Coordinates of C-alpha atoms in Angstrom, one line a residue:
M1 CA 46.3 -43.8 -2.0
S2 CA 43.7 -42.0 -3.6
L3 CA 41.5 -38.7 -1.6
K4 CA 38.1 -41.5 -2.5
K5 CA 40.0 -44.4 -1.1
F6 CA 40.7 -42.3 1.8
F7 CA 38.0 -40.6 3.1
S8 CA 35.6 -44.0 2.7
L9 CA 37.9 -45.8 5.3
F10 CA 37.9 -42.3 7.2
F11 CA 34.0 -41.9 6.9
I12 CA 33.6 -46.0 7.7
F13 CA 35.7 -45.6 11.1
I14 CA 33.4 -42.3 12.3
F15 CA 30.4 -43.6 11.5
S16 CA 31.4 -47.2 13.7
F17 CA 32.6 -45.4 16.7
L18 CA 30.0 -43.2 16.9
L19 CA 27.0 -46.4 16.4
I20 CA 29.2 -47.8 19.2
S21 CA 29.4 -44.1 20.9
Y22 CA 25.4 -43.5 21.2
I23 CA 24.5 -47.7 21.5
F24 CA 26.5 -47.0 25.0
I25 CA 24.9 -44.9 26.4
Y26 CA 21.1 -43.9 24.9
K27 CA 19.8 -45.5 28.4
F28 CA 21.9 -42.7 30.1
L29 CA 19.9 -40.1 28.6
E30 CA 16.1 -41.5 28.0
F31 CA 15.3 -40.4 31.5
G32 CA 16.6 -36.5 31.7
F33 CA 15.0 -36.5 27.8
L34 CA 12.1 -36.9 29.0
S35 CA 12.4 -34.5 30.8
L36 CA 13.3 -32.0 28.7
K37 CA 10.6 -32.8 26.6
K38 CA 8.0 -31.9 29.4
E39 CA 9.3 -28.3 29.5
E40 CA 10.1 -27.5 25.6
A41 CA 6.2 -28.8 25.4
K42 CA 5.8 -25.5 28.3
K43 CA 8.0 -23.6 26.3
V44 CA 5.7 -23.9 23.1
I45 CA 2.1 -23.0 25.0
S46 CA 3.9 -19.9 25.2
K47 CA 4.9 -19.6 21.0
V48 CA 1.2 -20.7 21.0
E49 CA -0.7 -17.8 23.1
F50 CA 1.9 -15.2 22.5
Y51 CA 0.9 -16.3 18.6
F52 CA -3.0 -15.7 19.1
Q53 CA -2.3 -12.4 21.5
K54 CA -0.2 -10.7 18.9
E55 CA -3.5 -12.3 16.0
L56 CA -6.3 -10.6 18.5
D57 CA -3.6 -6.8 18.8
K58 CA -4.1 -7.6 15.1
L59 CA -7.8 -7.5 15.1
H60 CA -8.3 -4.5 17.0
N61 CA -5.4 -2.7 15.9
L62 CA -7.9 -3.6 12.2
T63 CA -11.0 -2.4 14.2
K64 CA -9.7 0.7 15.3
D65 CA -8.5 1.9 12.3
W66 CA -12.2 1.3 10.9
A67 CA -14.1 3.0 14.2
A68 CA -11.9 6.0 14.4
W69 CA -13.1 7.4 10.9
D70 CA -14.7 10.5 10.5
E71 CA -16.7 8.7 7.4
A72 CA -18.2 5.8 10.1
Y73 CA -18.7 8.4 12.8
L74 CA -20.7 11.0 10.7
F75 CA -22.6 7.4 9.3
M76 CA -23.7 6.5 13.3
Q77 CA -25.2 10.2 13.3
N78 CA -27.0 9.4 9.8
K79 CA -25.0 11.6 8.3
Q80 CA -23.5 9.6 5.5
P81 CA -26.4 8.1 3.3
Y82 CA -23.5 5.8 1.3
F83 CA -21.2 4.3 3.7
I84 CA -23.2 1.1 3.9
K85 CA -23.2 0.7 0.1
S86 CA -19.3 2.4 0.0
N87 CA -18.5 -0.3 3.2
I88 CA -19.8 -2.5 4.4
I89 CA -20.2 -5.0 1.2
P90 CA -19.0 -8.4 1.2
E91 CA -15.8 -7.2 -0.7
T92 CA -14.7 -5.6 2.4
Y93 CA -15.1 -8.5 4.8
L94 CA -12.6 -11.3 1.5
N95 CA -10.2 -7.9 1.7
L96 CA -10.0 -7.6 5.3
K97 CA -10.1 -11.6 5.9
I98 CA -12.4 -11.5 8.6
D99 CA -16.5 -12.4 9.6
L100 CA -17.8 -10.0 11.1
L101 CA -18.1 -6.4 11.0
L102 CA -20.6 -5.0 12.8
Y103 CA -22.1 -1.0 14.1
T104 CA -24.0 -0.5 17.1
Y105 CA -25.1 2.2 19.2
L106 CA -24.0 3.0 22.8
N107 CA -27.1 1.0 24.1
G108 CA -26.2 -2.5 21.6
G109 CA -28.7 -1.7 19.5
I110 CA -27.7 -2.1 15.8
K111 CA -26.6 -0.3 12.8
A112 CA -25.4 -1.9 9.4
G113 CA -23.3 -4.9 9.1
G114 CA -23.5 -8.5 10.9
L115 CA -21.9 -12.1 9.9
F116 CA -20.1 -12.9 6.3
N117 CA -21.4 -16.2 4.8
K118 CA -18.5 -17.2 2.8
E119 CA -20.7 -19.3 0.7
N120 CA -23.2 -17.8 -0.1
K121 CA -21.5 -13.7 -0.7
K122 CA -24.5 -12.9 2.5
I123 CA -24.1 -10.3 5.2
Y124 CA -26.7 -10.8 7.7
I125 CA -28.2 -11.0 11.8
N126 CA -28.8 -13.9 14.3
K127 CA -30.2 -14.4 17.9
E128 CA -26.5 -15.5 18.7
I129 CA -25.0 -12.3 17.4
L130 CA -27.3 -10.4 19.6
H131 CA -26.7 -12.2 22.2
L132 CA -23.1 -11.8 22.1
V133 CA -23.7 -7.9 21.4
K134 CA -25.5 -7.7 24.3
S135 CA -23.1 -9.8 26.8
T136 CA -20.2 -7.8 25.6
L137 CA -21.7 -4.5 26.5
E138 CA -22.5 -5.5 29.6
K139 CA -18.9 -6.6 30.7
F140 CA -17.8 -2.5 29.4
S141 CA -16.3 -0.4 31.8
K142 CA -14.4 3.2 30.8
K143 CA -11.2 1.1 31.1
N144 CA -11.4 -1.4 28.8
Q145 CA -13.7 0.2 26.1
Y146 CA -10.7 1.5 24.3
N147 CA -9.1 -1.6 24.8
Y148 CA -11.6 -5.0 24.2
K149 CA -10.2 -7.9 22.8
K150 CA -10.6 -11.8 23.6
L151 CA -10.6 -15.3 21.9
I152 CA -13.8 -16.8 22.3
I153 CA -16.4 -19.6 22.0
F154 CA -18.8 -18.5 19.5
I155 CA -21.5 -20.7 17.5
N156 CA -19.1 -23.9 19.2
K157 CA -16.0 -22.4 17.4
P158 CA -12.5 -20.1 18.8
F159 CA -13.6 -16.4 17.9
I160 CA -11.2 -14.0 17.7
L161 CA -13.5 -10.5 19.1
A162 CA -12.8 -7.2 19.1
V163 CA -14.5 -4.0 20.4
Y164 CA -13.5 -0.2 20.2
P165 CA -15.8 3.1 20.0
V166 CA -16.6 5.0 17.4
L167 CA -14.9 8.5 17.4
R168 CA -13.3 10.6 14.9
S169 CA -10.1 10.5 12.4
D170 CA -8.1 12.0 16.0
F171 CA -9.6 10.4 17.9
T172 CA -11.7 12.7 20.0
G173 CA -15.1 13.3 19.9
V174 CA -18.3 11.8 22.1
P175 CA -18.8 7.5 21.2
K176 CA -21.5 7.7 19.2
G177 CA -21.7 3.8 19.5
Y178 CA -19.4 0.3 18.7
L179 CA -18.1 -1.5 15.9
F180 CA -17.6 -5.2 16.7
M181 CA -15.1 -6.8 14.2
G182 CA -13.9 -10.8 14.7
K183 CA -13.7 -13.9 13.0
F184 CA -14.0 -17.3 12.9
L185 CA -10.6 -19.8 13.6
T186 CA -11.3 -22.5 11.1
S187 CA -9.6 -25.6 11.0
E188 CA -7.9 -25.3 8.6
E189 CA -6.6 -22.0 10.7
L190 CA -5.3 -23.9 13.9
D191 CA -3.8 -26.7 11.4
T192 CA -1.6 -24.0 9.9
V193 CA -0.3 -22.7 13.4
A194 CA 0.1 -26.6 14.5
N195 CA 2.7 -26.6 11.6
L196 CA 4.5 -23.2 12.1
F197 CA 4.9 -24.6 16.2
N198 CA 5.8 -28.6 15.0
I199 CA 1.8 -29.4 16.9
K200 CA 0.3 -32.7 16.2
E201 CA -3.2 -32.0 17.7
L202 CA -4.5 -27.4 18.0
K203 CA -8.0 -27.5 20.0
I204 CA -9.4 -24.3 21.8
L205 CA -12.1 -26.0 24.5
K206 CA -14.2 -24.4 26.7
S207 CA -12.9 -25.1 30.4
D208 CA -14.6 -25.1 34.1
K209 CA -11.6 -25.7 36.1
P210 CA -11.1 -22.9 39.0
S211 CA -7.5 -22.6 38.7
P212 CA -4.6 -22.1 35.7
E213 CA -2.5 -25.7 36.0
I214 CA -1.0 -27.6 33.3
N215 CA -2.0 -31.4 33.1
F216 CA 0.0 -33.7 31.2
I217 CA -2.0 -36.1 29.1
K218 CA 0.8 -38.6 27.9
V219 CA 4.1 -38.3 28.2
D220 CA 6.5 -40.3 25.9
L221 CA 9.5 -40.6 24.0
K222 CA 7.3 -40.3 20.3
E223 CA 4.8 -37.3 22.0
V224 CA 3.8 -34.9 24.8
I225 CA 0.0 -34.2 25.7
L226 CA -1.3 -31.8 27.6
E227 CA -3.7 -29.1 28.4
K228 CA -3.7 -25.9 29.8
T229 CA -6.8 -24.4 31.0
W230 CA -7.5 -20.4 31.2
F231 CA -5.6 -20.2 28.0
L232 CA -4.9 -16.9 27.2
N233 CA -5.9 -15.4 30.5
D234 CA -9.2 -17.1 30.3
Q235 CA -11.3 -18.6 32.5
A236 CA -13.1 -20.1 30.0
L237 CA -10.9 -21.4 28.4
K238 CA -8.4 -24.3 28.0
L239 CA -5.3 -26.1 24.6
R240 CA -5.7 -28.9 24.2
M241 CA -2.0 -30.1 22.8
G242 CA -0.3 -32.8 21.3
Y243 CA 3.3 -31.6 20.3
I244 CA 5.7 -34.1 18.5
V245 CA 9.3 -32.9 20.0
V246 CA 12.5 -34.0 17.8
G247 CA 14.1 -35.5 20.3
E248 CA 18.3 -35.9 18.9
S249 CA 18.7 -31.7 19.8
L250 CA 17.5 -32.6 23.1
I251 CA 19.3 -35.7 23.6
R252 CA 23.1 -33.6 22.8
S253 CA 22.0 -31.8 26.0
F254 CA 23.2 -35.3 27.6
I255 CA 26.5 -35.7 26.1
F256 CA 28.3 -33.9 28.6
Y257 CA 27.4 -37.3 31.2
V258 CA 30.4 -39.3 28.8
V259 CA 32.3 -37.1 27.5
I260 CA 35.0 -37.6 30.4
T261 CA 35.3 -41.4 29.6
Q262 CA 35.6 -39.9 25.7
I263 CA 37.8 -37.6 26.0
S264 CA 41.0 -40.1 25.5
L265 CA 40.0 -42.2 22.4
L266 CA 39.1 -38.4 21.0
L267 CA 42.5 -36.5 21.2
I268 CA 44.7 -39.9 20.0
F269 CA 41.7 -39.9 17.1
A270 CA 42.0 -36.2 16.4
I271 CA 45.9 -36.6 16.1
M272 CA 45.5 -38.9 14.3
V273 CA 42.5 -37.7 11.5
S274 CA 44.6 -34.4 11.8
F275 CA 48.3 -35.9 10.4
L276 CA 45.8 -37.7 7.4
I277 CA 44.3 -34.5 6.5
D278 CA 47.5 -31.8 6.5
K279 CA 49.6 -34.1 4.8
H280 CA 47.1 -35.2 2.3
I281 CA 44.5 -32.2 1.6
L282 CA 45.7 -29.0 3.2
K283 CA 49.8 -29.2 2.4
P284 CA 48.3 -29.5 -1.5
L285 CA 45.4 -27.6 -1.2
L286 CA 47.7 -25.0 0.0
K287 CA 50.4 -25.3 -2.6
L288 CA 47.8 -25.5 -5.6
L289 CA 46.3 -21.6 -4.2
K290 CA 49.2 -20.7 -3.8
E291 CA 50.0 -21.6 -7.8
I292 CA 46.7 -20.1 -8.3
D293 CA 47.6 -17.1 -7.2
Q294 CA 51.3 -16.9 -9.3
V295 CA 48.9 -17.3 -12.3
K296 CA 46.3 -14.1 -11.2
N297 CA 49.0 -11.9 -10.2
K298 CA 51.2 -13.0 -14.0
E299 CA 54.1 -14.7 -11.4
K300 CA 52.7 -17.9 -14.6
T301 CA 51.3 -18.4 -16.9
R302 CA 50.0 -22.5 -15.6
L303 CA 50.4 -24.5 -12.3
S304 CA 52.9 -27.4 -12.0
L305 CA 51.6 -31.2 -11.5
E306 CA 53.9 -32.4 -9.1
Y307 CA 51.0 -33.7 -6.1
N308 CA 50.8 -36.8 -4.4
T309 CA 47.8 -37.3 -5.1
K310 CA 45.9 -38.2 -8.2
E311 CA 42.8 -35.4 -7.7
Y312 CA 44.6 -32.7 -7.0
E313 CA 47.1 -33.6 -9.9
N314 CA 43.3 -33.5 -12.1
L315 CA 42.5 -30.6 -10.9
A316 CA 45.9 -28.9 -12.2
K317 CA 45.7 -30.5 -15.3
V318 CA 42.2 -29.2 -16.0
I319 CA 42.9 -25.3 -14.4
N320 CA 45.9 -25.8 -17.2
K321 CA 42.9 -26.4 -19.9
F322 CA 41.0 -23.0 -18.8
L323 CA 43.3 -21.0 -18.9
E324 CA 44.9 -21.9 -22.0
D325 CA 41.6 -21.2 -23.1
I326 CA 41.0 -17.9 -21.9
S327 CA 44.1 -16.9 -23.5
I328 CA 42.9 -18.0 -26.8
R329 CA 39.2 -15.7 -25.9
E330 CA 41.5 -12.9 -24.8
N331 CA 43.0 -12.1 -27.6
I332 CA 40.7 -13.0 -29.6
Y333 CA 38.0 -11.0 -28.0
K334 CA 40.4 -8.3 -28.3
T335 CA 41.4 -7.9 -31.5
V336 CA 37.5 -7.9 -32.5
A337 CA 37.5 -4.8 -29.7
E338 CA 40.3 -3.3 -31.6
K339 CA 38.9 -3.2 -34.7
T340 CA 35.1 -2.0 -34.5
E341 CA 34.3 1.3 -34.4
N342 CA 32.5 1.6 -31.8
L343 CA 33.5 2.3 -28.1
I344 CA 34.1 -1.2 -26.3
I345 CA 34.6 -0.7 -21.9
L346 CA 35.0 -3.1 -19.2
F347 CA 34.5 -2.1 -15.6
D348 CA 33.2 -3.3 -12.2
K349 CA 31.2 -3.0 -9.8
E350 CA 33.3 -0.4 -8.1
R351 CA 34.0 1.2 -11.4
N352 CA 37.7 0.5 -12.1
I353 CA 38.7 0.5 -15.8
I354 CA 39.4 -2.8 -17.0
F355 CA 39.6 -3.0 -20.5
Q356 CA 39.7 0.1 -23.1
N357 CA 39.6 0.1 -26.8
T358 CA 42.0 2.1 -28.7
N359 CA 38.4 4.0 -29.9
T360 CA 38.1 4.8 -26.2
K361 CA 41.2 6.8 -26.4
I362 CA 39.6 9.6 -28.7
Y363 CA 37.3 10.6 -27.4
F364 CA 38.3 10.0 -23.3
N365 CA 42.1 10.2 -21.4
S366 CA 41.5 8.7 -18.0
E367 CA 39.6 10.8 -15.7
E368 CA 37.5 12.0 -18.4
L369 CA 36.1 8.0 -19.1
K370 CA 35.8 7.5 -15.3
S371 CA 33.9 10.9 -14.7
F372 CA 31.8 9.7 -17.8
I373 CA 31.5 5.4 -16.0
N374 CA 29.8 7.5 -13.1
K375 CA 27.5 9.8 -15.2
F376 CA 26.5 7.1 -16.8
L377 CA 25.9 4.7 -13.9
E378 CA 23.2 7.1 -12.5
E379 CA 21.7 7.8 -15.4
A380 CA 20.9 3.7 -14.9
K381 CA 20.4 3.8 -11.9
G382 CA 17.2 3.2 -11.1
L383 CA 16.8 0.6 -14.7
N384 CA 16.4 -2.8 -14.8
F385 CA 18.6 -5.0 -16.9
S386 CA 16.3 -7.4 -19.2
E387 CA 18.1 -10.6 -19.4
G388 CA 22.2 -9.2 -18.5
K389 CA 21.3 -6.2 -21.0
L390 CA 20.3 -3.0 -20.9
K391 CA 19.7 -0.1 -23.8
I392 CA 20.2 3.5 -22.7
N393 CA 19.8 5.8 -26.2
E394 CA 21.4 9.7 -26.9
I395 CA 23.2 10.4 -23.5
S396 CA 25.5 13.5 -24.2
F397 CA 29.4 13.7 -22.5
K398 CA 31.8 16.3 -24.0
N399 CA 29.5 18.2 -27.5
Y400 CA 29.3 14.5 -28.0
W401 CA 26.3 12.3 -27.9
F402 CA 26.3 8.3 -27.8
N403 CA 24.0 4.8 -27.6
F404 CA 25.1 2.6 -25.3
Q405 CA 24.2 -0.7 -24.4
V406 CA 26.0 -2.5 -20.9
I407 CA 26.2 -6.2 -21.0
K408 CA 25.7 -8.1 -17.6
V409 CA 29.2 -10.3 -18.6
F410 CA 29.8 -11.1 -15.5
K411 CA 29.0 -10.7 -11.1
D412 CA 29.2 -7.5 -10.8
L413 CA 31.5 -7.6 -14.7
Y414 CA 30.1 -5.2 -17.0
L415 CA 30.9 -4.4 -21.0
L416 CA 30.2 -1.2 -22.6
I417 CA 29.3 -0.9 -25.8
G418 CA 28.8 2.7 -27.4
Q419 CA 28.4 3.9 -31.0
N420 CA 28.6 7.7 -31.5
I421 CA 25.7 9.4 -33.1
T422 CA 26.6 13.2 -32.6
E423 CA 26.7 13.3 -35.9
L424 CA 22.9 12.2 -36.3
K425 CA 22.0 14.1 -33.4
L426 CA 23.0 16.9 -34.8
K427 CA 21.2 16.1 -37.8
E428 CA 17.8 15.5 -36.2
D429 CA 18.2 18.7 -34.5
A430 CA 18.7 20.8 -37.2
L431 CA 15.4 19.3 -38.6
F432 CA 13.1 19.7 -35.6
R433 CA 14.2 23.4 -36.2
M434 CA 13.1 23.2 -39.5
A435 CA 9.5 21.9 -38.5
T436 CA 8.6 24.1 -35.8
H437 CA 10.6 26.7 -36.3
D438 CA 9.4 29.9 -38.8
F439 CA 12.7 30.8 -41.1
L440 CA 11.8 34.4 -40.9
T441 CA 11.2 35.2 -37.5
D442 CA 12.9 32.5 -35.9
L443 CA 9.8 32.0 -34.0
Y444 CA 8.1 29.2 -33.9
N445 CA 5.8 28.1 -36.9
R446 CA 1.7 27.5 -36.2
R447 CA 1.8 24.1 -36.6
Y448 CA 3.9 24.2 -33.5
L449 CA 2.1 26.4 -31.5
E450 CA -1.3 24.6 -32.7
D451 CA 0.2 21.7 -30.5
V452 CA 1.0 23.4 -27.0
L453 CA -2.3 25.4 -27.3
Q454 CA -3.9 21.4 -26.9
R455 CA -1.8 21.3 -23.6
I456 CA -1.9 24.9 -22.4
A457 CA -5.4 23.9 -22.7
A458 CA -5.6 20.7 -20.0
A459 CA -2.8 22.4 -17.9
S460 CA -5.6 25.3 -17.8
K461 CA -8.6 23.1 -16.8
R462 CA -6.1 22.3 -13.7
G463 CA -5.7 25.7 -12.6
E464 CA -2.7 27.3 -14.6
K465 CA -2.6 30.3 -15.5
F466 CA -2.0 31.9 -19.2
V467 CA -2.3 35.0 -21.0
L468 CA -2.3 35.0 -24.9
L469 CA -0.9 37.8 -26.6
F470 CA -2.5 38.8 -30.9
I471 CA -0.2 40.5 -32.0
D472 CA -0.9 42.4 -35.7
C473 CA 1.9 44.1 -37.5
N474 CA 0.8 47.8 -38.4
D475 CA 0.8 49.4 -42.4
L476 CA 3.2 45.9 -43.1
K477 CA 0.8 45.7 -46.8
K478 CA 0.7 49.2 -46.8
I479 CA 4.8 49.6 -45.8
N480 CA 4.9 46.2 -49.0
D481 CA 3.1 47.9 -51.4
L482 CA 5.8 51.0 -50.8
Y483 CA 8.5 50.2 -50.3
G484 CA 8.9 46.3 -51.9
H485 CA 8.9 43.1 -49.9
L486 CA 12.4 43.1 -48.4
V487 CA 11.2 46.0 -46.4
G488 CA 8.4 44.5 -44.8
D489 CA 10.2 41.5 -43.9
E490 CA 12.7 43.6 -42.3
V491 CA 9.4 44.9 -40.6
L492 CA 8.4 41.6 -39.4
K493 CA 12.0 40.9 -38.1
S494 CA 11.5 43.7 -35.8
V495 CA 8.5 42.6 -34.4
A496 CA 9.7 39.3 -33.2
K497 CA 13.0 40.5 -31.7
A498 CA 10.9 43.7 -30.2
I499 CA 8.5 40.5 -28.8
K500 CA 11.9 38.0 -28.1
E501 CA 13.6 40.6 -25.8
N502 CA 10.4 41.7 -23.9
I503 CA 9.4 38.3 -23.2
R504 CA 10.1 35.3 -20.3
K505 CA 12.2 32.4 -20.9
E506 CA 9.1 30.8 -20.0
D507 CA 7.2 32.6 -22.3
L508 CA 6.5 31.0 -25.8
A509 CA 6.3 33.3 -29.4
S510 CA 5.4 32.1 -32.8
R511 CA 4.0 33.5 -35.9
W512 CA 0.7 32.6 -36.7
G513 CA 0.8 33.9 -40.4
G514 CA 1.6 37.3 -42.6
D515 CA 2.0 40.0 -39.8
E516 CA 0.7 37.9 -37.3
F517 CA 2.5 36.6 -34.0
V518 CA 0.8 35.4 -30.9
V519 CA 2.7 35.1 -28.2
I520 CA 2.2 32.1 -24.7
L521 CA 2.6 34.1 -21.0
N522 CA 3.0 30.9 -19.2
H523 CA 2.2 31.5 -15.4
C524 CA 0.7 35.1 -16.0
D525 CA -2.2 37.0 -15.1
K526 CA -3.8 39.9 -17.1
N527 CA -1.8 42.5 -15.4
T528 CA 1.8 41.4 -15.9
G529 CA 0.3 40.4 -19.3
I530 CA -0.7 44.0 -20.2
K531 CA 2.6 45.0 -18.0
I532 CA 4.9 42.5 -21.4
A533 CA 2.8 44.5 -24.5
E534 CA 3.7 47.5 -23.6
R535 CA 7.5 47.1 -23.7
I536 CA 6.7 45.3 -26.8
I537 CA 5.1 48.3 -28.3
S538 CA 8.1 50.1 -26.4
N539 CA 10.9 48.8 -27.7
L540 CA 9.2 49.4 -31.3
E541 CA 8.4 52.9 -30.9
S542 CA 12.0 53.1 -30.4
S543 CA 13.2 51.3 -33.9
E544 CA 13.9 52.6 -37.3
I545 CA 14.3 50.9 -40.1
K546 CA 15.6 53.5 -43.0
T547 CA 15.5 53.2 -46.4
D548 CA 16.8 54.6 -49.3
F549 CA 14.0 56.3 -49.8
A550 CA 12.0 57.0 -45.9
K551 CA 12.9 55.6 -42.4
I552 CA 10.2 53.7 -41.7
K553 CA 8.9 52.6 -37.4
P554 CA 7.2 49.9 -37.2
S555 CA 3.8 49.5 -35.4
V556 CA 1.7 46.8 -33.8
S557 CA -2.5 46.7 -32.4
I558 CA -2.1 43.8 -29.3
G559 CA -5.4 42.1 -27.7
L560 CA -4.7 40.5 -25.0
V561 CA -6.9 37.4 -23.7
E562 CA -6.6 35.0 -20.3
I563 CA -6.6 31.6 -21.1
D564 CA -9.5 29.7 -18.3
E565 CA -10.9 26.5 -18.1
T566 CA -14.1 28.5 -19.4
K567 CA -13.1 29.4 -22.6
E568 CA -12.0 27.3 -25.4
I569 CA -8.4 27.2 -28.0
N570 CA -10.9 28.9 -31.5
E571 CA -12.8 30.8 -29.0
I572 CA -9.6 32.4 -27.5
L573 CA -7.5 32.6 -30.2
N574 CA -11.1 34.4 -32.2
L575 CA -11.8 36.8 -29.8
A576 CA -8.0 37.6 -29.3
D577 CA -7.8 38.7 -33.3
K578 CA -10.8 40.5 -32.8
L579 CA -9.6 42.7 -29.7
S580 CA -6.5 43.3 -32.4
Y581 CA -8.6 44.7 -34.9
K582 CA -10.1 46.7 -32.4
S583 CA -6.4 48.0 -31.1
K584 CA -6.0 49.4 -34.1
E585 CA -8.6 51.6 -34.1
T586 CA -8.5 53.0 -30.3
G587 CA -4.4 52.7 -31.0
K588 CA -4.0 51.7 -27.1
I589 CA -3.8 46.9 -26.0
E590 CA -7.2 46.2 -25.5
Y591 CA -8.0 42.8 -23.7
D592 CA -12.0 41.5 -22.2

């Protein structure tokens, strides 16, 4: 017998049995079901009350935030003239999803705000608002003024209202007035609440009942209609609700009354079903799972086809076909991976390495490869896969540089493809150095410094401190004329060496041109800059260049300028240049 035929007969039998059973017990359930529906309707009322209480709390917290606010506190004292234009605007009502935003004095006088008309985007005051303010403030006491929130009927509509005194942001100070916030409960919002609790009808109405009670207007198997007076503990409100209860869940509560009569039949039925399921489903399934584990552990390469149902036999054939296809593809992929010059690594989310090609072993041993994958995943953290792929450029490891692409080939399984770009990276670094450094002194060149100066100008406007040293070699032309340009070059190198040895790591030195150097001292004031300049001069005084004809002592003139937001870069450079010329005359460091 096939599984399809077996389960068809099985479900026909189950359906017939259940149908007869439920027809038999239906009459026993009806009375209890109606009683349970009433109780469930009462629970729904409690949930609805809790929901609206939460809405009151939300509005009260919002009112509290807007009332205990320094700007509002100043506004109520006429010390914040732009408060209305900035805050009491249509966008505020729309963003906060409210209909009333009103600041009043302690005596109820209107300061600013009002009701918001969503159709014409106008904020207005009417007599109903004035009456609402007056009647609300009459109910105030020292106890409730900090916790006033109510659901009322306002302009014939349900309306959530919250009031809070205007205080400083730290909730201190003498109250300067009150903030009224409110929102209408529209029919759409009430419908949303009704749908949330599976309620057919939901209305909030005025009430004049002297005591709280629940009146059931209609109760049958289709719906329950009731009224709850003193809604939210307010004797002026009542809730009318039409509630639809799903009967099936309640009927199950009464099955206990018929379980005893059915136990004997169910036991016999269970034994028969268990025997059939064990023979035709469980044993073949366990055999299939065992063989799949053997294939997984490489104990065998395919499944047997000895099953007593056609479905399991066909399933085993399909699995065997998949295994053959996987084996062929695996051999193809391994061959391609071994032929490529790239690094190929397959790993899972636990960072277990499933496959690596031979080329990977040239660069990493097993421990180094695990360390590299950990480093790669750390650098990739926070990046998102786009269409299952992620590219990360220029990762360094063991003096090598790589570009990588990681592909999510399956859930929690990743393929890492790497390209060695070390040689290209070294060439790029060399080209960058040639483009940014002076070949003679190995300091940064003028072009690079000009770019840096633009960034420094922007940083100085943010309050960061910098000092610029303009250094001019003394008598370089005379040295070139007397001893030749090679000796002059040695003088320039000696000056560059003195600069490098006496500035800090965060400072930047450059050859500005000819016999001129410019040094930028980061996060530095004038006094520190003078000390660094003095060290450079002292270093040069102790140095000496020997030639065949004479011993030359290099010397420099230094102009120092503090960089701040009041000066432009060209102005700073011109001033420093002039100060360096003045230094030639005075023989000492000159600064502005």
